[in-house]
Coordinates of C-alpha atoms in Angstrom, one line a residue:
M93 CA 79.7 12.5 -80.4
R94 CA 76.7 11.1 -78.7
T95 CA 73.7 8.8 -79.0
D96 CA 70.4 10.5 -78.2
T97 CA 66.8 9.9 -79.2
A98 CA 65.5 13.3 -78.4
G99 CA 68.4 15.6 -79.1
L100 CA 67.5 17.0 -82.6
S101 CA 67.8 20.7 -82.5
R102 CA 64.6 22.7 -83.0
G103 CA 66.4 25.4 -85.0
L104 CA 64.1 25.7 -88.0
R105 CA 61.7 28.6 -88.3
S106 CA 58.7 29.1 -90.6
R107 CA 60.7 30.7 -93.4
H108 CA 63.2 27.9 -93.2
I109 CA 60.6 25.2 -93.6
R110 CA 58.8 27.0 -96.5
F111 CA 62.1 27.3 -98.4
I112 CA 63.3 23.8 -97.5
A113 CA 60.2 22.4 -99.2
L114 CA 60.8 24.7 -102.1
G115 CA 64.4 23.7 -102.3
S116 CA 63.6 20.0 -102.5
A117 CA 60.7 20.4 -105.0
I118 CA 62.0 23.1 -107.3
G119 CA 65.2 21.8 -108.7
T120 CA 66.4 19.3 -111.3
G121 CA 62.9 18.1 -112.1
L122 CA 61.8 21.5 -113.2
F123 CA 65.1 23.0 -114.5
Y124 CA 66.4 19.9 -116.3
G125 CA 63.8 17.1 -116.4
S126 CA 61.0 19.3 -117.7
S127 CA 62.4 18.9 -121.2
E128 CA 61.5 15.2 -121.1
S129 CA 57.9 15.9 -120.1
I130 CA 57.6 18.6 -122.8
K131 CA 58.9 16.1 -125.4
A132 CA 56.3 13.5 -124.4
A133 CA 53.2 15.7 -124.2
G134 CA 53.9 19.0 -125.9
P135 CA 52.1 22.0 -124.4
G136 CA 49.6 19.7 -122.8
V137 CA 52.2 19.0 -120.2
L138 CA 50.9 22.2 -118.5
L139 CA 47.6 20.5 -117.7
A140 CA 49.6 17.4 -116.5
Y141 CA 51.5 19.6 -114.0
L142 CA 48.2 21.1 -112.7
I143 CA 46.6 17.6 -112.3
G144 CA 49.7 16.2 -110.7
G145 CA 50.1 19.2 -108.5
A146 CA 46.5 18.8 -107.2
A147 CA 47.1 15.2 -106.3
V148 CA 50.3 16.1 -104.5
F149 CA 48.5 18.9 -102.6
L150 CA 46.1 16.2 -101.3
V151 CA 49.1 14.1 -100.2
L152 CA 50.6 17.1 -98.4
R153 CA 47.4 18.0 -96.7
S154 CA 47.0 14.4 -95.5
L155 CA 50.6 14.5 -94.2
G156 CA 50.1 17.9 -92.7
E157 CA 47.1 16.7 -90.7
M158 CA 49.2 14.0 -89.1
A159 CA 52.4 16.1 -88.7
V160 CA 50.5 18.9 -86.8
A161 CA 48.8 16.3 -84.6
S162 CA 52.0 14.5 -83.9
P163 CA 55.2 16.2 -85.1
S164 CA 58.1 13.7 -85.4
A165 CA 61.5 13.4 -87.0
G166 CA 60.4 10.0 -88.3
S167 CA 57.3 11.6 -89.9
F168 CA 55.4 9.4 -92.3
G169 CA 57.6 6.4 -91.5
E170 CA 56.6 6.6 -87.9
Y171 CA 52.9 7.3 -88.8
A172 CA 52.9 4.2 -91.0
T173 CA 54.4 2.1 -88.3
R174 CA 51.7 3.3 -85.9
H175 CA 48.7 2.8 -88.1
L176 CA 49.7 0.2 -90.7
G177 CA 52.2 -1.9 -88.8
P178 CA 56.1 -2.2 -88.5
L179 CA 56.6 -3.6 -92.0
A180 CA 54.7 -0.7 -93.6
G181 CA 56.6 1.9 -91.6
F182 CA 59.9 0.2 -92.3
T183 CA 59.4 0.0 -96.1
T184 CA 58.0 3.6 -96.2
A185 CA 60.8 5.2 -94.3
W186 CA 63.6 3.3 -96.0
T187 CA 62.1 3.9 -99.4
Y188 CA 62.0 7.6 -98.7
A189 CA 65.6 7.5 -97.8
F190 CA 66.3 5.5 -101.0
E191 CA 64.3 8.2 -102.9
M192 CA 66.4 11.0 -101.5
V193 CA 69.6 9.1 -102.5
I194 CA 68.4 8.5 -106.0
V195 CA 67.1 12.1 -106.4
C196 CA 70.4 13.4 -105.1
V197 CA 72.2 11.4 -107.7
A198 CA 70.0 13.0 -110.4
D199 CA 70.7 16.4 -108.9
V200 CA 74.5 16.0 -108.7
T201 CA 74.4 14.7 -112.3
A202 CA 72.6 17.9 -113.3
V203 CA 75.4 19.9 -111.6
G204 CA 77.9 18.3 -113.9
V205 CA 75.7 19.1 -116.9
Y206 CA 75.3 22.7 -115.9
M207 CA 79.0 23.2 -115.3
G208 CA 79.5 21.9 -118.8
F209 CA 77.9 25.1 -120.1
W210 CA 81.0 27.0 -119.0
F211 CA 83.6 24.2 -119.0
P212 CA 82.7 21.8 -121.7
D213 CA 86.1 20.1 -121.7
V214 CA 86.2 19.3 -118.0
P215 CA 84.9 15.7 -117.1
R216 CA 81.4 15.8 -115.6
W217 CA 82.4 13.6 -112.6
I218 CA 84.8 16.3 -111.2
W219 CA 81.9 18.7 -110.7
V220 CA 79.7 16.0 -109.3
L221 CA 82.3 15.1 -106.7
A222 CA 82.8 18.7 -105.7
A223 CA 79.1 19.2 -105.2
V224 CA 78.8 16.1 -103.0
L225 CA 81.7 17.2 -100.7
L226 CA 80.6 20.8 -100.5
V227 CA 76.9 20.4 -99.7
G228 CA 77.5 17.3 -97.5
G229 CA 80.1 19.1 -95.4
L230 CA 77.8 22.1 -94.8
N231 CA 75.0 19.7 -93.6
L232 CA 77.4 18.5 -90.8
V233 CA 77.6 22.0 -89.2
S234 CA 74.2 22.6 -87.6
V235 CA 70.5 22.6 -88.5
K236 CA 70.5 26.5 -88.4
V237 CA 73.4 26.6 -90.9
F238 CA 71.4 24.2 -93.1
G239 CA 68.2 26.2 -92.7
E240 CA 69.9 29.5 -93.5
L241 CA 71.8 28.0 -96.5
E242 CA 68.6 26.6 -97.9
F243 CA 66.7 29.8 -97.3
W244 CA 69.2 31.9 -99.4
L245 CA 69.7 29.2 -102.1
S246 CA 65.9 28.9 -102.6
L247 CA 65.5 32.7 -102.5
V248 CA 67.9 33.0 -105.4
K249 CA 65.7 30.5 -107.3
I250 CA 62.5 32.3 -106.6
V251 CA 63.8 35.7 -107.6
A252 CA 65.4 34.2 -110.7
I253 CA 62.3 32.4 -111.8
V254 CA 60.2 35.5 -111.4
A255 CA 62.8 37.5 -113.3
M256 CA 62.8 34.8 -116.0
I257 CA 59.1 34.9 -116.3
L258 CA 59.2 38.7 -116.7
V259 CA 62.0 38.6 -119.2
G260 CA 60.2 35.9 -121.1
I261 CA 57.0 38.0 -121.2
A262 CA 59.0 40.9 -122.6
V263 CA 60.5 38.6 -125.3
I264 CA 57.0 37.4 -126.2
A265 CA 55.5 40.9 -126.2
F266 CA 58.2 43.0 -127.8
G267 CA 60.1 40.4 -129.8
L268 CA 63.4 40.8 -127.9
G269 CA 66.4 38.8 -128.9
S270 CA 68.0 38.0 -132.3
G271 CA 67.2 34.3 -132.6
D272 CA 65.2 32.7 -135.4
G273 CA 61.5 31.8 -135.1
H274 CA 58.4 33.4 -133.8
A275 CA 57.9 33.9 -130.0
G276 CA 54.3 34.1 -129.0
L277 CA 51.5 32.5 -127.1
S278 CA 50.3 30.8 -130.3
N279 CA 53.2 28.4 -130.0
L280 CA 51.1 26.7 -127.3
W281 CA 48.5 25.5 -129.8
S282 CA 49.9 26.1 -133.4
N283 CA 52.5 23.4 -133.5
G284 CA 50.4 20.2 -133.6
G285 CA 47.8 21.5 -131.1
F286 CA 47.8 21.8 -127.3
F287 CA 47.9 18.0 -127.0
A288 CA 50.5 17.6 -129.6
G289 CA 51.8 14.4 -128.1
G290 CA 48.4 12.8 -128.3
A291 CA 46.6 11.1 -125.5
D292 CA 49.4 8.6 -125.1
G293 CA 52.0 11.3 -124.8
F294 CA 49.9 13.2 -122.3
V295 CA 49.4 10.2 -120.1
L296 CA 53.0 9.0 -120.3
S297 CA 54.2 12.5 -119.3
F298 CA 53.0 11.9 -115.8
A299 CA 55.9 9.6 -115.2
V300 CA 58.3 12.5 -115.5
V301 CA 55.9 15.2 -114.1
M302 CA 55.6 13.4 -110.8
F303 CA 59.4 13.2 -110.5
A304 CA 59.4 17.0 -110.5
F305 CA 57.1 17.2 -107.5
G306 CA 59.2 14.7 -105.5
G307 CA 60.6 16.1 -102.3
T308 CA 57.6 18.2 -101.3
E309 CA 56.9 15.6 -98.5
I310 CA 60.0 16.9 -96.7
I311 CA 57.5 19.3 -95.0
G312 CA 56.5 16.4 -92.7
V313 CA 60.2 15.6 -91.9
T314 CA 60.9 19.2 -90.8
A315 CA 58.1 19.0 -88.2
G316 CA 60.5 17.2 -85.9
E317 CA 62.8 20.3 -85.8
A318 CA 60.3 23.1 -86.3
Q319 CA 59.9 25.6 -83.5
S320 CA 56.1 25.8 -83.8
P321 CA 54.9 22.9 -86.1
E322 CA 51.2 23.8 -85.5
K323 CA 51.8 27.1 -87.2
T324 CA 54.7 26.5 -89.6
I325 CA 53.4 23.2 -91.2
P326 CA 49.9 24.5 -92.3
S327 CA 51.5 27.7 -93.7
A328 CA 54.0 25.8 -95.7
V329 CA 51.5 23.2 -97.0
N330 CA 48.9 25.7 -98.0
S331 CA 51.4 27.7 -100.1
I332 CA 52.0 24.7 -102.4
P333 CA 49.2 25.4 -105.0
L334 CA 50.6 28.9 -105.7
R335 CA 54.1 27.6 -106.1
I336 CA 52.8 24.9 -108.5
I337 CA 51.1 27.5 -110.7
L338 CA 53.9 30.0 -110.6
F339 CA 57.0 27.8 -110.7
Y340 CA 55.8 25.1 -112.9
V341 CA 52.9 26.0 -115.1
L342 CA 53.6 29.7 -115.7
T343 CA 57.3 29.1 -116.2
L344 CA 56.9 26.3 -118.7
A345 CA 54.2 28.3 -120.5
V346 CA 56.7 31.1 -121.0
I347 CA 59.4 28.7 -122.2
M348 CA 57.1 27.0 -124.8
S349 CA 55.8 30.4 -125.9
I350 CA 59.3 31.7 -126.6
R351 CA 60.2 28.6 -128.6
P352 CA 58.0 25.9 -130.1
W353 CA 57.9 22.8 -127.9
Q354 CA 59.4 20.4 -130.5
H355 CA 62.6 22.6 -130.7
I356 CA 63.4 22.3 -127.0
D357 CA 66.6 20.2 -126.6
S358 CA 66.8 17.7 -123.7
S359 CA 70.7 17.8 -123.6
G360 CA 70.7 20.7 -121.1
S361 CA 68.3 22.9 -119.1
P362 CA 65.5 24.2 -121.3
F363 CA 65.7 27.5 -119.3
V364 CA 69.2 28.1 -120.6
E365 CA 68.6 26.7 -124.1
I366 CA 65.7 29.1 -124.7
F367 CA 67.5 32.3 -123.9
A368 CA 70.6 31.2 -125.7
G369 CA 68.5 30.3 -128.7
V370 CA 66.9 33.8 -128.9
G371 CA 70.2 35.5 -128.7
L372 CA 70.2 36.6 -125.1
K373 CA 73.6 35.1 -124.3
S374 CA 74.1 37.0 -121.0
A375 CA 70.6 35.9 -119.8
A376 CA 71.5 32.3 -120.6
A377 CA 74.7 32.5 -118.5
V378 CA 72.8 34.0 -115.6
L379 CA 70.1 31.4 -115.8
N380 CA 72.7 28.6 -115.9
L381 CA 74.1 30.0 -112.6
V382 CA 70.5 29.9 -111.3
V383 CA 69.8 26.3 -112.3
L384 CA 73.2 25.4 -110.8
T385 CA 72.1 27.0 -107.5
A386 CA 68.8 25.2 -107.7
A387 CA 70.5 21.8 -108.0
L388 CA 72.7 22.6 -105.0
S389 CA 69.7 23.7 -103.1
A390 CA 67.9 20.4 -103.9
I391 CA 70.9 18.3 -102.9
N392 CA 71.0 20.3 -99.6
S393 CA 67.4 19.5 -98.8
D394 CA 67.6 15.9 -99.8
I395 CA 70.6 15.2 -97.6
F396 CA 68.8 16.8 -94.7
A397 CA 65.6 14.8 -95.3
A398 CA 67.2 11.4 -95.8
G399 CA 69.4 11.9 -92.7
R400 CA 66.5 12.8 -90.5
T401 CA 64.5 9.9 -91.9
M402 CA 67.2 7.4 -91.0
F403 CA 67.5 9.0 -87.6
G404 CA 63.8 8.3 -87.1
L405 CA 64.3 4.7 -88.2
A406 CA 67.0 4.2 -85.7
Q407 CA 64.8 5.7 -83.0
R408 CA 62.1 3.1 -83.8
R409 CA 64.7 0.3 -83.8
Q410 CA 64.3 -0.1 -87.6
G411 CA 67.8 1.0 -88.4
P412 CA 71.3 0.6 -86.9
A413 CA 71.7 2.2 -83.5
V414 CA 74.8 4.1 -84.7
M415 CA 72.5 6.3 -86.7
L416 CA 71.4 7.9 -83.5
R417 CA 74.7 9.6 -82.9
L418 CA 74.6 13.4 -82.9
T419 CA 77.1 16.2 -83.0
R420 CA 77.1 18.8 -80.2
N421 CA 74.9 21.0 -82.4
G422 CA 72.2 18.3 -82.6
V423 CA 73.0 17.1 -86.1
P424 CA 72.8 13.3 -86.9
W425 CA 76.3 13.1 -88.3
V426 CA 76.3 9.3 -89.1
T427 CA 73.3 9.5 -91.3
T428 CA 74.7 12.6 -93.1
L429 CA 77.9 10.7 -93.8
V430 CA 75.9 7.7 -95.0
M431 CA 74.2 10.0 -97.6
I432 CA 77.5 11.5 -98.7
G433 CA 78.9 8.0 -99.1
A434 CA 75.9 6.9 -101.1
L435 CA 76.2 10.0 -103.4
L436 CA 79.7 9.0 -104.2
T437 CA 78.2 6.2 -106.2
G438 CA 76.7 8.9 -108.4
V439 CA 80.2 10.1 -109.1
L440 CA 81.0 6.5 -110.3
M441 CA 77.8 6.3 -112.4
N442 CA 78.7 9.6 -114.1
V443 CA 82.1 8.1 -115.0
L444 CA 80.6 4.9 -116.4
M445 CA 77.4 6.1 -118.1
P446 CA 77.2 9.9 -118.4
G447 CA 74.8 9.9 -121.3
R448 CA 72.0 7.7 -119.9
I449 CA 72.1 8.2 -116.2
F450 CA 69.5 10.9 -115.8
L451 CA 66.5 9.2 -117.4
V452 CA 67.2 5.9 -115.6
I453 CA 67.7 7.6 -112.2
S454 CA 64.6 9.9 -112.5
S455 CA 62.3 6.9 -113.3
I456 CA 63.6 5.0 -110.3
A457 CA 63.1 8.1 -108.2
T458 CA 59.6 8.4 -109.5
F459 CA 58.8 4.9 -108.3
A460 CA 60.2 5.6 -104.9
T461 CA 58.4 8.9 -104.6
V462 CA 55.0 7.7 -105.6
W463 CA 55.3 4.7 -103.3
V464 CA 55.9 7.0 -100.4
W465 CA 53.0 9.2 -101.4
L466 CA 50.8 6.1 -101.6
M467 CA 51.8 5.0 -98.1
I468 CA 51.2 8.5 -96.7
L469 CA 47.6 8.4 -98.2
L470 CA 46.9 4.9 -96.9
T471 CA 48.3 5.8 -93.5
H472 CA 46.1 8.9 -93.3
V473 CA 43.0 6.9 -94.4
K474 CA 43.7 4.3 -91.6
A475 CA 44.4 7.0 -89.0
R476 CA 41.2 8.9 -89.8
R477 CA 39.0 5.7 -89.8
S478 CA 40.4 4.9 -86.3
M479 CA 39.3 8.2 -84.9
S480 CA 36.1 8.9 -83.1
A481 CA 33.9 11.8 -84.4
E482 CA 35.1 14.0 -81.5
E483 CA 38.7 13.3 -82.3
A484 CA 38.3 14.1 -86.0
A485 CA 36.4 17.3 -85.1
S486 CA 39.3 18.4 -82.9
L487 CA 42.0 18.2 -85.5
K488 CA 43.9 21.5 -85.9
F489 CA 44.7 21.0 -89.6
P490 CA 42.2 18.5 -91.1
A491 CA 42.8 17.4 -94.7
P492 CA 40.1 18.6 -97.2
L493 CA 37.7 16.5 -99.4
W494 CA 37.7 13.6 -96.9
P495 CA 37.4 10.8 -97.9
Y496 CA 36.8 11.2 -101.6
G497 CA 39.8 13.3 -102.4
Q498 CA 42.1 10.8 -100.7
I499 CA 40.6 7.9 -102.6
A500 CA 41.0 9.8 -105.9
A501 CA 44.6 10.6 -105.0
I502 CA 45.3 6.9 -104.2
A503 CA 43.9 5.8 -107.5
F504 CA 45.9 8.4 -109.3
M505 CA 49.2 7.4 -107.7
A506 CA 48.5 3.7 -108.4
G507 CA 48.0 4.7 -112.1
V508 CA 51.3 6.5 -112.2
M509 CA 53.0 3.4 -110.9
V510 CA 51.4 1.4 -113.8
L511 CA 52.5 4.0 -116.3
L512 CA 56.2 3.3 -115.5
G513 CA 55.8 -0.1 -117.2
F514 CA 54.6 1.3 -120.5
H515 CA 57.9 2.9 -121.6
E516 CA 61.1 1.1 -122.3
N517 CA 63.3 3.7 -120.5
T518 CA 61.1 3.8 -117.4
R519 CA 60.3 0.1 -117.1
V520 CA 63.6 -0.5 -115.2
A521 CA 62.1 1.5 -112.4
L522 CA 59.5 -1.2 -111.7
V523 CA 62.1 -3.9 -111.7
V524 CA 64.4 -2.0 -109.3
G525 CA 61.4 -1.0 -107.2
A526 CA 60.2 -4.6 -106.9
V527 CA 63.7 -5.9 -105.9
W528 CA 64.1 -3.0 -103.4
L529 CA 60.8 -3.8 -101.7
A530 CA 61.5 -7.5 -101.6
L531 CA 64.9 -6.8 -100.1
L532 CA 63.3 -4.6 -97.4
A533 CA 60.7 -7.3 -96.6
G534 CA 63.5 -9.9 -96.2
V535 CA 65.6 -7.6 -94.0
H536 CA 62.6 -6.8 -91.8
A537 CA 61.7 -10.5 -91.4
L538 CA 65.3 -11.7 -90.6
W539 CA 66.7 -8.7 -88.7
V540 CA 64.4 -5.9 -87.8
G541 CA 61.5 -8.0 -86.4
P542 CA 63.6 -10.1 -84.0
R543 CA 65.7 -7.0 -83.1
R544 CA 62.6 -5.0 -82.1
T545 CA 61.9 -7.6 -79.4
G546 CA 65.5 -7.5 -78.0
P547 CA 67.2 -5.1 -75.7
Q548 CA 67.0 -1.4 -76.4
P549 CA 69.9 -0.3 -78.7
V550 CA 69.9 3.2 -77.3
A551 CA 70.7 2.1 -73.8
A552 CA 73.4 -0.2 -75.0
A553 CA 75.0 2.5 -77.1
E554 CA 75.0 4.9 -74.2
E555 CA 76.5 2.3 -71.9
R556 CA 79.3 1.7 -74.4
A557 CA 80.0 5.4 -74.8
G558 CA 79.9 6.0 -71.0
E559 CA 77.3 8.7 -71.4
T560 CA 73.8 9.2 -70.1
P561 CA 70.7 10.6 -71.8
D562 CA 70.6 13.5 -69.3
A563 CA 74.2 14.5 -70.0
D564 CA 73.4 14.4 -73.7
L565 CA 70.4 16.6 -73.4
A566 CA 72.2 19.1 -71.2
S567 CA 75.1 19.3 -73.6
L568 CA 72.8 20.0 -76.5
E569 CA 71.6 23.2 -74.9
G570 CA 73.0 26.1 -76.8
P571 CA 72.5 28.4 -79.7
A572 CA 71.0 25.7 -81.9
G573 CA 68.7 24.2 -79.4
S574 CA 68.0 27.1 -76.9
S575 CA 64.7 28.0 -78.6
R576 CA 63.1 24.6 -78.0

């Protein structure tokens, strides 16, 4: 095992990066958490997903502009350090790592819920532990193994969602299934109206809606291990709007057309509940397998993203130098083990509070996610304003609607943060978030700031290990890194 600041393997291709972004964004928030947003807003949640998706697209285009101009494993944490200062970069990067941990806990919790469909008598924590060990172990192999695994897991999700939409349309058009109730598009407006939850419900739904989009910013993190970031990043970012329409809006429209929104249960995945409710038991079983795959895929992406973010922090001397250690295949193994260890707390939480964990965890994850998006937008604004007209004109992937789109997105994200304080179940997210940011500020003042002015940790770690940077780089040449 080695310490190296430039040894991450560039083994991710365009198809890997597209599906990594899909894997992180299309998971528990859609397959499980969507029932909470439907409960709050009714069919009007479809509009909430469109609005939220538009705001996230602006975030990703802002991030994409910076990632193409300067691809880095540290991504938005490094950009924030460069343009807003060390404290901003430190809090952004560590909050993103925190976000990935929290989202992963939600995802592994969902794994336990899904397995309960087949094994209702087996304690949930057993399945949670198995998921943590399986996916965490696979992340230690190599980035190519990770990329291929994520590609196939996400492909299963895509095919299954498209198939579910087609089956759902058949149920609506031909009245398939033997369940009670009427299936039809009229369910979108005939059960209390399209905005059945009222203005308050519609606005409050954004707290859950934005959780579903969390993870899309992983596109910026993958730039550090992409073979051709100037080509792969724009392609991945520009495909986001279609994904939002297909995988969120159209899917939930089909679900709420098959069954009135007020009858959708939040105790399991609405995807599975719907088809079980209309009598298509085999379809429900297949969909449960799909949502299980989706959760594993999201865990896979999140472990990758958090590990690379912590690696970038260590490179910038904002994290322990031990996090720079790599395997022979260029995988930051210490950061991956840190993620696995953190996820084991999710196992404990599922033992202690299995009934309340998801809503609490998802609201905390929403705070962390939106904070990171805010910092990406603020960093982009500062970066653009520091450019000359010639530099801005030479950008290979400029963000659209500058500067008004970015200002509107910043205002929107700030509004979502305020919304978390309006609901009793999500208010805890603001408390946890405030404590987290205060803790980071204290650590930065007492440890990171003084440490950044001291001797380089990389050199010290190499000296202790009796290794040199050149030896490390040479030993990393091989199947995983030969295409760099």
